[in-house]
Amino acid sequence: MGGSVRDAQSKVEIDHVLREGGPVVLHFWASWCEASKQMDQVFSHLAVDHPHATFFRVEAEEHPEISEAYSVSAVPYFALCKDGKTVDTLEGANPSSLANKVAKLAGPVDASGSAVPASIGMAAGPVVLETVKELSKENGSSQSAKAPSSGLTESLKHQLQELINSHPVFLFMKGSPAEPKCGFSRKVVEILKEEGVSFGTFDILTDNEVRDGMKKFSNWPTFPQLFCKGELLGGCDIVIAMHESGELKEVFQDHGVLPVLDGPSSGSGKGGITVSDGVSTTLTARLKELINSSSVMLFMKGKPEEPKCGFSRKVVEILQQENIEFKSFDILSDDEVRQGLKVSSNWSSYPQLYIKGELIGGSDIVLEMQKSGELKRVLKEKDIIGEETLEDRLKRLVSSSPTMLFMKGTPDAPRCGFSSKVVDALRKEGVSFGSFDILSDEEVRQGLKTFSNWPTFPQLYHDGELVGGCDIVLELQSSGELKSTLSE
């Protein structure tokens, strides 16, 4: 079927073609995304230009198994495969980049070696090209499923808020629980049933005003969308991850949402706690003693070396990255402390971080404080840490993760080709790694060149030791030594 686009019906179908070893290009799209529709025209012209490659169109929401296999989180998204492996990807509406990547994969369409004139300029036509370019600008050439930026009427806002608040757990989905109209919605319904919680739903296919309005209201471009006590938890990928880790059950418990089989909770209070005359004086004294047992005290699920939820793990990582000494208490080991601290602190979830006896907040607040530098400022003000030299800071950053990459941009949005290649190499080898965007901090950028005696970026470290830059990483990958080097 050279020269045409095939609509993928299953992962088995794609895998069968991949096993043949030839060039394969996948376009993940969604019917509600205008950028997907425009890029699909470019995709179709590229299929004509490269008849020896196989072009698959995959409706992302209808085929969650395929989307998950290729780590699709936004549309349009393209995966380019050869010899049975994914060799390149592209996220967003960027026709020229797609044409060049396809030409690199399948060979140029003419002797000049450039795919752009044939695939984009002449074949796609100026109208398509200009439309896609505008979409690309509007969406930052990345998540083209982003909701429109125009405002919402007060009446629609009120309607959406009423829907969200109509049930403790509420799901905006395609179809109904009895008959979901997309694979992602079906998966979330199955998870909620497994969790045993009662939930309300709204079929966004029945009301375009609600459908478009929710994208803007929640600033979340896709469906399904799951809310708990009025707060957005996320879409399908996030719900699956929270369910598998046990975090979803904990979030429900922390917000007083109990399984239907357990019956309704008695009394009233925060996070499912029955509050009558408050916390006993004995427990109050015990909580105060625990909070003040260390200058930095973390109440978490599990222990620092073995966190039992992702939120607790994140705060532990932040404290370790900042080289802060702290004590912790596993609230899963003592239900009296777990429930009592929620009432005492008026904070309904965990982890909870305290500095010099004062509550700082949970994982979201701690993360924001780290990003803004506020966490370091507070620690200095309270004499937890002193002034840090640049060398000390670089040593701490280099050792903040067993495998650490200093790059331009982030792993999800690299800002140079060399950084992108190293990220791809690490991901293909299944290596977990931390990263630091050297474009965000000129002091680190210049200081690390001297510190490592390595003048360029990216720079990859393992166990605090420099491995090298892009060329060395790619050589190690080519020789099959990269994973073993980073696991020694």
Short mmCIF file of C-alpha atoms in Angstrom, two decimals:
data_model
loop_
_atom_site.label_atom_id
_atom_site.label_comp_id
_atom_site.label_asym_id
_atom_site.label_seq_id
_atom_site.Cartn_x
_atom_site.Cartn_y
_atom_site.Cartn_z
CA MET A 1 0.00 0.00 0.00
CA GLY A 2 2.91 2.31 -0.77
CA GLY A 3 1.94 5.94 -1.28
CA SER A 4 -1.16 5.83 0.94
CA VAL A 5 -1.96 6.18 4.65
CA ARG A 6 -3.36 3.23 6.58
CA ASP A 7 -5.69 3.65 9.56
CA ALA A 8 -4.24 1.42 12.28
CA GLN A 9 -6.73 -1.05 13.72
CA SER A 10 -4.53 -2.64 16.38
CA LYS A 11 -1.06 -2.74 17.88
CA VAL A 12 -0.66 -6.24 16.45
CA GLU A 13 -1.06 -4.83 12.93
CA ILE A 14 1.66 -2.22 13.50
CA ASP A 15 3.99 -4.71 15.17
CA HIS A 16 3.64 -7.04 12.19
CA VAL A 17 4.77 -4.30 9.79
CA LEU A 18 7.60 -3.25 12.13
CA ARG A 19 8.99 -6.79 12.12
CA GLU A 20 9.57 -6.45 8.38
CA GLY A 21 12.23 -3.84 9.22
CA GLY A 22 11.26 -1.16 6.71
CA PRO A 23 10.63 2.53 7.50
CA VAL A 24 7.33 3.13 9.32
CA VAL A 25 5.81 6.50 10.28
CA LEU A 26 2.95 6.78 12.80
CA HIS A 27 0.72 9.85 13.14
CA PHE A 28 -1.19 10.00 16.45
CA TRP A 29 -4.16 12.35 16.08
CA ALA A 30 -7.52 13.29 17.61
CA SER A 31 -10.71 14.33 15.86
CA TRP A 32 -11.15 17.40 18.11
CA CYS A 33 -7.65 18.77 17.44
CA GLU A 34 -7.46 21.19 14.47
CA ALA A 35 -3.65 20.93 14.31
CA SER A 36 -4.00 17.16 13.88
CA LYS A 37 -6.33 17.61 10.92
CA GLN A 38 -4.01 20.09 9.20
CA MET A 39 -0.89 17.99 9.83
CA ASP A 40 -2.75 14.97 8.47
CA GLN A 41 -2.82 16.66 5.06
CA VAL A 42 0.96 17.08 5.22
CA PHE A 43 1.24 13.46 6.40
CA SER A 44 -0.80 12.24 3.40
CA HIS A 45 1.42 14.13 0.93
CA LEU A 46 4.54 12.68 2.56
CA ALA A 47 3.08 9.20 2.08
CA VAL A 48 2.82 9.93 -1.67
CA ASP A 49 6.38 11.27 -1.76
CA HIS A 50 7.80 8.20 0.05
CA PRO A 51 5.98 5.12 -1.33
CA HIS A 52 8.59 2.73 0.10
CA ALA A 53 7.70 3.69 3.70
CA THR A 54 4.54 2.61 5.54
CA PHE A 55 2.39 5.42 6.95
CA PHE A 56 -0.07 4.66 9.76
CA ARG A 57 -2.70 7.04 11.14
CA VAL A 58 -3.59 6.24 14.79
CA GLU A 59 -6.54 7.88 16.56
CA ALA A 60 -4.87 8.29 19.94
CA GLU A 61 -7.95 8.13 22.16
CA GLU A 62 -9.42 5.15 20.37
CA HIS A 63 -6.26 3.06 20.69
CA PRO A 64 -4.84 3.62 24.21
CA GLU A 65 -2.69 0.48 23.99
CA ILE A 66 -0.82 1.89 20.97
CA SER A 67 -0.66 5.41 22.45
CA GLU A 68 0.76 4.11 25.73
CA ALA A 69 3.33 1.97 23.88
CA TYR A 70 4.68 5.10 22.16
CA SER A 71 4.37 7.40 25.23
CA VAL A 72 1.92 9.75 23.51
CA SER A 73 0.83 12.59 25.80
CA ALA A 74 -0.25 15.21 23.25
CA VAL A 75 -1.39 15.38 19.65
CA PRO A 76 -0.34 15.68 16.90
CA TYR A 77 2.51 13.26 17.63
CA PHE A 78 4.69 11.35 15.18
CA ALA A 79 6.84 8.26 15.74
CA LEU A 80 9.39 7.24 13.09
CA CYS A 81 10.55 3.62 13.13
CA LYS A 82 13.10 1.51 11.31
CA ASP A 83 14.47 -2.01 11.84
CA GLY A 84 11.64 -2.58 14.30
CA LYS A 85 12.65 0.29 16.62
CA THR A 86 11.55 3.88 17.20
CA VAL A 87 14.42 6.05 15.92
CA ASP A 88 12.85 9.52 16.12
CA THR A 89 9.75 11.36 17.31
CA LEU A 90 8.07 14.72 16.76
CA GLU A 91 5.44 16.41 18.90
CA GLY A 92 3.39 19.28 17.57
CA ALA A 93 2.52 20.98 14.28
CA ASN A 94 5.86 21.46 12.54
CA PRO A 95 5.52 20.46 8.84
CA SER A 96 9.10 21.25 7.78
CA SER A 97 10.57 19.27 10.67
CA LEU A 98 8.28 16.33 9.91
CA ALA A 99 9.23 16.36 6.23
CA ASN A 100 12.94 16.39 7.01
CA LYS A 101 12.63 13.62 9.59
CA VAL A 102 10.67 11.45 7.15
CA ALA A 103 13.25 12.14 4.41
CA LYS A 104 16.04 11.13 6.78
CA LEU A 105 14.18 7.93 7.63
CA ALA A 106 13.02 6.93 4.15
CA GLY A 107 15.46 8.76 1.89
CA PRO A 108 15.06 12.11 0.06
CA VAL A 109 12.39 12.44 -2.60
CA ASP A 110 14.81 13.79 -5.21
CA ALA A 111 18.48 14.20 -5.92
CA SER A 112 18.73 17.50 -4.09
CA GLY A 113 18.37 15.65 -0.78
CA SER A 114 15.72 17.94 0.70
CA ALA A 115 12.21 16.76 1.38
CA VAL A 116 10.77 20.18 2.05
CA PRO A 117 10.08 21.49 -1.49
CA ALA A 118 8.27 18.36 -2.70
CA SER A 119 6.48 17.39 0.48
CA ILE A 120 5.62 20.78 1.86
CA GLY A 121 5.94 23.61 -0.64
CA MET A 122 4.37 22.06 -3.73
CA ALA A 123 2.45 19.01 -2.59
CA ALA A 124 0.85 20.37 0.57
CA GLY A 125 0.13 23.74 -0.98
CA PRO A 126 0.46 27.24 0.50
CA VAL A 127 -2.94 27.24 2.24
CA VAL A 128 -2.21 24.09 4.24
CA LEU A 129 1.31 25.24 5.01
CA GLU A 130 0.24 28.66 6.28
CA THR A 131 -2.56 27.17 8.37
CA VAL A 132 -0.22 24.68 10.00
CA LYS A 133 2.39 27.37 10.59
CA GLU A 134 -0.17 29.52 12.39
CA LEU A 135 -1.30 26.56 14.49
CA SER A 136 2.31 25.82 15.28
CA LYS A 137 2.88 29.38 16.49
CA GLU A 138 -0.28 29.38 18.58
CA ASN A 139 0.62 26.12 20.25
CA GLY A 140 4.32 26.64 20.74
CA SER A 141 5.06 23.78 18.30
CA SER A 142 4.35 21.29 21.02
CA GLN A 143 1.06 20.49 22.65
CA SER A 144 -1.27 21.42 19.83
CA ALA A 145 -4.21 20.13 21.79
CA LYS A 146 -3.97 23.19 24.03
CA ALA A 147 -7.31 24.77 24.83
CA PRO A 148 -8.20 28.08 23.20
CA SER A 149 -7.28 31.11 25.25
CA SER A 150 -10.58 33.01 24.89
CA GLY A 151 -12.62 33.54 28.06
CA LEU A 152 -15.74 31.84 29.37
CA THR A 153 -19.10 33.42 30.09
CA GLU A 154 -20.08 33.67 33.74
CA SER A 155 -23.11 31.45 33.15
CA LEU A 156 -20.98 28.70 31.58
CA LYS A 157 -18.43 28.94 34.40
CA HIS A 158 -21.27 28.54 36.89
CA GLN A 159 -22.66 25.55 34.98
CA LEU A 160 -19.25 23.82 34.83
CA GLN A 161 -18.57 24.45 38.51
CA GLU A 162 -21.98 23.03 39.42
CA LEU A 163 -21.26 19.89 37.41
CA ILE A 164 -17.85 19.43 39.03
CA ASN A 165 -19.29 19.91 42.52
CA SER A 166 -22.34 17.70 41.93
CA HIS A 167 -20.45 14.61 43.14
CA PRO A 168 -17.33 14.14 45.32
CA VAL A 169 -15.82 12.25 42.35
CA PHE A 170 -16.81 13.51 38.91
CA LEU A 171 -15.69 12.37 35.46
CA PHE A 172 -16.01 14.25 32.17
CA MET A 173 -15.82 11.50 29.57
CA LYS A 174 -16.80 10.42 26.08
CA GLY A 175 -19.94 8.34 26.35
CA SER A 176 -21.36 6.88 29.55
CA PRO A 177 -19.95 4.39 32.10
CA ALA A 178 -22.18 1.72 30.56
CA GLU A 179 -21.05 2.63 27.04
CA PRO A 180 -17.75 4.58 26.86
CA LYS A 181 -17.03 6.10 23.44
CA CYS A 182 -13.20 6.07 23.67
CA GLY A 183 -10.57 3.74 25.11
CA PHE A 184 -9.22 6.34 27.55
CA SER A 185 -12.67 6.99 29.04
CA ARG A 186 -13.30 3.25 29.31
CA LYS A 187 -10.04 2.74 31.19
CA VAL A 188 -10.78 5.46 33.77
CA VAL A 189 -14.30 4.07 34.34
CA GLU A 190 -12.80 0.60 34.94
CA ILE A 191 -10.31 2.05 37.44
CA LEU A 192 -13.03 3.93 39.38
CA LYS A 193 -15.08 0.74 39.55
CA GLU A 194 -12.03 -1.15 40.83
CA GLU A 195 -11.54 1.55 43.47
CA GLY A 196 -15.15 0.98 44.48
CA VAL A 197 -16.07 4.67 44.67
CA SER A 198 -19.34 6.26 43.60
CA PHE A 199 -18.92 8.87 40.86
CA GLY A 200 -20.91 11.14 38.59
CA THR A 201 -20.22 11.60 34.87
CA PHE A 202 -20.99 13.92 31.98
CA ASP A 203 -20.84 12.84 28.33
CA ILE A 204 -18.95 15.69 26.64
CA LEU A 205 -20.00 14.37 23.21
CA THR A 206 -23.57 15.54 23.94
CA ASP A 207 -22.70 19.20 24.54
CA ASN A 208 -20.00 21.02 22.56
CA GLU A 209 -20.28 24.09 24.80
CA VAL A 210 -19.39 22.05 27.87
CA ARG A 211 -16.75 20.12 25.92
CA ASP A 212 -14.92 23.23 24.71
CA GLY A 213 -15.57 25.11 27.92
CA MET A 214 -14.00 22.44 30.13
CA LYS A 215 -10.75 22.59 28.16
CA LYS A 216 -10.47 26.28 29.05
CA PHE A 217 -11.95 26.02 32.54
CA SER A 218 -9.55 23.29 33.68
CA ASN A 219 -6.68 24.28 31.35
CA TRP A 220 -6.57 20.60 30.35
CA PRO A 221 -6.83 19.93 26.59
CA THR A 222 -8.07 16.32 26.47
CA PHE A 223 -10.73 14.00 27.86
CA PRO A 224 -11.43 12.22 30.12
CA GLN A 225 -10.94 14.63 33.04
CA LEU A 226 -11.31 13.32 36.59
CA PHE A 227 -12.15 15.61 39.54
CA CYS A 228 -12.15 14.86 43.26
CA LYS A 229 -13.86 17.30 45.63
CA GLY A 230 -13.72 19.99 42.95
CA GLU A 231 -10.01 19.57 42.16
CA LEU A 232 -8.69 18.22 38.86
CA LEU A 233 -6.67 15.03 39.26
CA GLY A 234 -5.85 14.66 35.55
CA GLY A 235 -6.52 12.51 32.52
CA CYS A 236 -6.16 8.84 31.70
CA ASP A 237 -2.37 8.52 32.02
CA ILE A 238 -2.28 10.23 35.42
CA VAL A 239 -5.24 8.23 36.75
CA ILE A 240 -3.62 4.94 35.62
CA ALA A 241 -0.31 5.84 37.29
CA MET A 242 -2.04 6.92 40.53
CA HIS A 243 -4.16 3.76 40.56
CA GLU A 244 -1.20 1.44 39.99
CA SER A 245 0.89 3.13 42.71
CA GLY A 246 -1.96 3.19 45.22
CA GLU A 247 -1.99 7.00 45.28
CA LEU A 248 -5.52 7.27 43.87
CA LYS A 249 -6.96 5.28 46.76
CA GLU A 250 -5.00 7.46 49.19
CA VAL A 251 -6.25 10.68 47.57
CA PHE A 252 -9.82 9.44 47.86
CA GLN A 253 -9.28 8.48 51.50
CA ASP A 254 -7.62 11.81 52.29
CA HIS A 255 -10.63 13.64 50.84
CA GLY A 256 -13.19 11.51 52.65
CA VAL A 257 -14.26 9.55 49.57
CA LEU A 258 -14.74 6.00 50.80
CA PRO A 259 -15.56 2.86 48.82
CA VAL A 260 -19.29 2.28 48.47
CA LEU A 261 -18.98 -1.09 50.24
CA ASP A 262 -17.55 0.64 53.30
CA GLY A 263 -20.73 2.68 53.71
CA PRO A 264 -20.94 6.40 54.36
CA SER A 265 -18.54 7.98 56.80
CA SER A 266 -20.02 9.16 60.08
CA GLY A 267 -19.63 12.65 61.40
CA SER A 268 -17.94 15.36 59.40
CA GLY A 269 -14.46 16.72 59.02
CA LYS A 270 -11.48 17.12 56.74
CA GLY A 271 -10.16 14.17 54.78
CA GLY A 272 -12.72 11.69 56.14
CA ILE A 273 -11.90 12.37 59.81
CA THR A 274 -14.78 12.30 62.24
CA VAL A 275 -14.34 15.42 64.33
CA SER A 276 -16.37 15.92 67.48
CA ASP A 277 -14.51 17.76 70.22
CA GLY A 278 -11.13 18.01 68.43
CA VAL A 279 -7.79 16.36 69.08
CA SER A 280 -7.09 15.19 72.61
CA THR A 281 -4.54 17.10 74.65
CA THR A 282 -2.39 13.97 74.89
CA LEU A 283 -2.25 13.57 71.12
CA THR A 284 -1.70 17.31 70.66
CA ALA A 285 1.36 17.12 72.92
CA ARG A 286 2.67 14.09 71.04
CA LEU A 287 2.22 15.78 67.65
CA LYS A 288 4.01 18.90 68.85
CA GLU A 289 6.90 16.78 70.13
CA LEU A 290 7.17 14.97 66.78
CA ILE A 291 7.01 18.20 64.76
CA ASN A 292 9.79 19.76 66.85
CA SER A 293 11.98 16.66 67.00
CA SER A 294 14.02 18.02 64.05
CA SER A 295 14.59 21.43 62.49
CA VAL A 296 13.27 19.91 59.25
CA MET A 297 10.56 17.31 59.78
CA LEU A 298 8.71 15.40 57.07
CA PHE A 299 5.52 13.45 57.71
CA MET A 300 5.30 11.08 54.77
CA LYS A 301 4.02 7.73 53.52
CA GLY A 302 6.84 5.25 53.94
CA LYS A 303 10.47 6.03 54.68
CA PRO A 304 12.98 8.21 52.75
CA GLU A 305 14.72 5.11 51.42
CA GLU A 306 11.37 3.50 50.50
CA PRO A 307 8.58 6.07 49.92
CA LYS A 308 5.08 4.60 49.57
CA CYS A 309 3.65 7.32 47.33
CA GLY A 310 4.95 9.51 44.53
CA PHE A 311 4.22 12.77 46.36
CA SER A 312 6.32 11.70 49.35
CA ARG A 313 9.07 10.50 47.01
CA LYS A 314 9.16 13.90 45.32
CA VAL A 315 9.62 15.85 48.56
CA VAL A 316 12.37 13.45 49.68
CA GLU A 317 14.16 13.99 46.35
CA ILE A 318 13.90 17.77 46.73
CA LEU A 319 15.32 17.71 50.25
CA GLN A 320 18.14 15.44 49.10
CA GLN A 321 18.87 17.65 46.08
CA GLU A 322 19.11 20.65 48.40
CA ASN A 323 21.39 18.61 50.69
CA ILE A 324 19.12 19.22 53.70
CA GLU A 325 19.29 17.00 56.76
CA PHE A 326 15.83 15.99 57.92
CA LYS A 327 13.92 13.50 60.01
CA SER A 328 10.76 11.77 58.90
CA PHE A 329 7.74 9.97 60.32
CA ASP A 330 5.85 7.25 58.45
CA ILE A 331 2.19 8.15 58.93
CA LEU A 332 1.18 4.72 57.59
CA SER A 333 2.65 3.21 60.74
CA ASP A 334 0.41 5.16 63.14
CA ASP A 335 -3.19 5.97 62.22
CA GLU A 336 -3.68 8.13 65.32
CA VAL A 337 -0.87 10.45 64.19
CA ARG A 338 -2.06 10.30 60.57
CA GLN A 339 -5.61 11.40 61.34
CA GLY A 340 -4.72 13.72 64.22
CA LEU A 341 -2.14 15.70 62.27
CA LYS A 342 -4.67 16.45 59.53
CA VAL A 343 -6.93 18.11 62.10
CA SER A 344 -4.11 19.79 64.01
CA SER A 345 -2.47 21.25 60.89
CA ASN A 346 -5.73 21.85 59.00
CA TRP A 347 -4.00 20.13 56.06
CA SER A 348 -5.86 17.13 54.67
CA SER A 349 -3.17 15.22 52.78
CA TYR A 350 0.41 13.95 52.96
CA PRO A 351 3.31 14.55 52.83
CA GLN A 352 3.55 17.53 55.21
CA LEU A 353 6.86 19.37 55.60
CA TYR A 354 7.69 21.40 58.71
CA ILE A 355 10.64 23.75 59.22
CA LYS A 356 11.41 24.89 62.77
CA GLY A 357 7.93 23.76 63.84
CA GLU A 358 6.06 25.63 61.09
CA LEU A 359 4.07 23.88 58.36
CA ILE A 360 5.48 24.62 54.89
CA GLY A 361 2.99 22.51 52.91
CA GLY A 362 2.76 19.46 50.70
CA SER A 363 4.58 18.29 47.58
CA ASP A 364 3.17 20.93 45.19
CA ILE A 365 4.13 23.83 47.46
CA VAL A 366 7.59 22.43 48.22
CA LEU A 367 8.24 21.88 44.49
CA GLU A 368 7.18 25.44 43.63
CA MET A 369 9.32 26.83 46.45
CA GLN A 370 12.34 24.91 45.15
CA LYS A 371 11.82 26.14 41.59
CA SER A 372 11.46 29.77 42.67
CA GLY A 373 14.36 29.66 45.15
CA GLU A 374 11.97 30.39 48.02
CA LEU A 375 12.80 27.11 49.77
CA LYS A 376 16.50 27.96 49.95
CA ARG A 377 15.66 31.47 51.22
CA VAL A 378 13.46 30.11 54.02
CA LEU A 379 16.13 27.59 55.02
CA LYS A 380 18.74 30.36 55.18
CA GLU A 381 16.46 32.64 57.20
CA LYS A 382 15.90 29.89 59.76
CA ASP A 383 19.64 29.05 59.89
CA ILE A 384 19.11 25.55 58.50
CA ILE A 385 21.70 26.10 55.78
CA GLY A 386 24.49 28.62 55.31
CA GLU A 387 25.75 30.37 52.22
CA GLU A 388 26.69 27.87 49.52
CA THR A 389 29.72 28.31 47.24
CA LEU A 390 29.36 27.67 43.52
CA GLU A 391 31.60 24.63 43.78
CA ASP A 392 29.46 23.20 46.59
CA ARG A 393 26.35 23.82 44.54
CA LEU A 394 27.80 22.11 41.46
CA LYS A 395 28.90 19.09 43.52
CA ARG A 396 25.40 18.86 44.95
CA LEU A 397 23.73 19.13 41.54
CA VAL A 398 26.07 16.58 39.93
CA SER A 399 25.29 14.10 42.72
CA SER A 400 21.56 14.87 42.97
CA SER A 401 20.72 11.81 40.83
CA PRO A 402 22.73 8.61 40.19
CA THR A 403 22.67 9.52 36.49
CA MET A 404 22.54 13.26 35.89
CA LEU A 405 22.31 15.11 32.57
CA PHE A 406 23.16 18.80 32.18
CA MET A 407 21.48 19.81 28.94
CA LYS A 408 19.91 22.63 26.99
CA GLY A 409 16.19 22.53 27.71
CA THR A 410 14.35 19.66 29.37
CA PRO A 411 14.06 15.96 28.44
CA ASP A 412 10.55 16.61 27.07
CA ALA A 413 11.61 19.78 25.23
CA PRO A 414 15.33 19.74 24.38
CA ARG A 415 16.72 23.03 23.05
CA CYS A 416 19.54 21.60 20.94
CA GLY A 417 20.06 18.54 18.75
CA PHE A 418 22.93 17.15 20.84
CA SER A 419 20.85 17.27 24.04
CA SER A 420 17.95 15.64 22.20
CA LYS A 421 20.16 12.78 20.99
CA VAL A 422 21.48 12.05 24.49
CA VAL A 423 17.95 12.06 25.93
CA ASP A 424 16.83 9.64 23.19
CA ALA A 425 19.80 7.36 23.85
CA LEU A 426 19.12 7.22 27.60
CA ARG A 427 15.42 6.58 27.10
CA LYS A 428 16.01 3.85 24.52
CA GLU A 429 18.30 2.09 27.00
CA GLY A 430 15.67 2.46 29.73
CA VAL A 431 18.00 4.54 31.94
CA SER A 432 16.40 6.72 34.63
CA PHE A 433 18.11 10.08 34.96
CA GLY A 434 17.83 13.53 36.47
CA SER A 435 18.40 16.66 34.43
CA PHE A 436 19.27 20.34 34.74
CA ASP A 437 18.54 22.99 32.10
CA ILE A 438 21.79 24.98 31.86
CA LEU A 439 19.97 27.67 29.85
CA SER A 440 18.03 28.53 33.03
CA ASP A 441 21.12 29.37 35.11
CA GLU A 442 24.14 31.14 33.61
CA GLU A 443 26.16 30.66 36.79
CA VAL A 444 25.80 26.88 36.60
CA ARG A 445 26.34 26.88 32.84
CA GLN A 446 29.70 28.69 33.02
CA GLY A 447 30.80 27.17 36.31
CA LEU A 448 30.27 23.59 35.16
CA LYS A 449 32.58 24.08 32.19
CA THR A 450 35.45 24.81 34.59
CA PHE A 451 34.30 22.29 37.20
CA SER A 452 34.28 19.43 34.69
CA ASN A 453 36.99 20.75 32.38
CA TRP A 454 34.52 20.06 29.58
CA PRO A 455 33.63 23.10 27.45
CA THR A 456 30.35 22.04 25.84
CA PHE A 457 26.90 20.68 26.65
CA PRO A 458 25.27 18.28 27.17
CA GLN A 459 27.35 16.69 29.96
CA LEU A 460 26.37 13.31 31.41
CA TYR A 461 27.42 12.22 34.92
CA HIS A 462 27.11 8.92 36.73
CA ASP A 463 27.69 8.61 40.48
CA GLY A 464 29.17 12.11 40.45
CA GLU A 465 31.73 11.33 37.73
CA LEU A 466 31.69 12.82 34.23
CA VAL A 467 30.88 10.28 31.51
CA GLY A 468 31.15 12.73 28.63
CA GLY A 469 29.17 14.60 26.00
CA CYS A 470 26.97 13.63 23.06
CA ASP A 471 29.64 11.84 20.98
CA ILE A 472 30.81 9.65 23.87
CA VAL A 473 27.25 8.74 24.88
CA LEU A 474 26.35 7.77 21.30
CA GLU A 475 29.55 5.72 20.97
CA LEU A 476 28.72 3.86 24.20
CA GLN A 477 25.20 3.24 22.93
CA SER A 478 26.46 2.00 19.55
CA SER A 479 28.88 -0.42 21.23
CA GLY A 480 26.19 -1.67 23.62
CA GLU A 481 28.07 -0.36 26.66
CA LEU A 482 25.89 2.59 27.67
CA LYS A 483 23.49 0.77 29.99
CA SER A 484 26.25 -1.26 31.66
CA THR A 485 28.37 1.88 32.14
CA LEU A 486 25.51 3.64 33.88
CA SER A 487 24.67 0.70 36.11
CA GLU A 488 28.14 -0.03 37.44
#
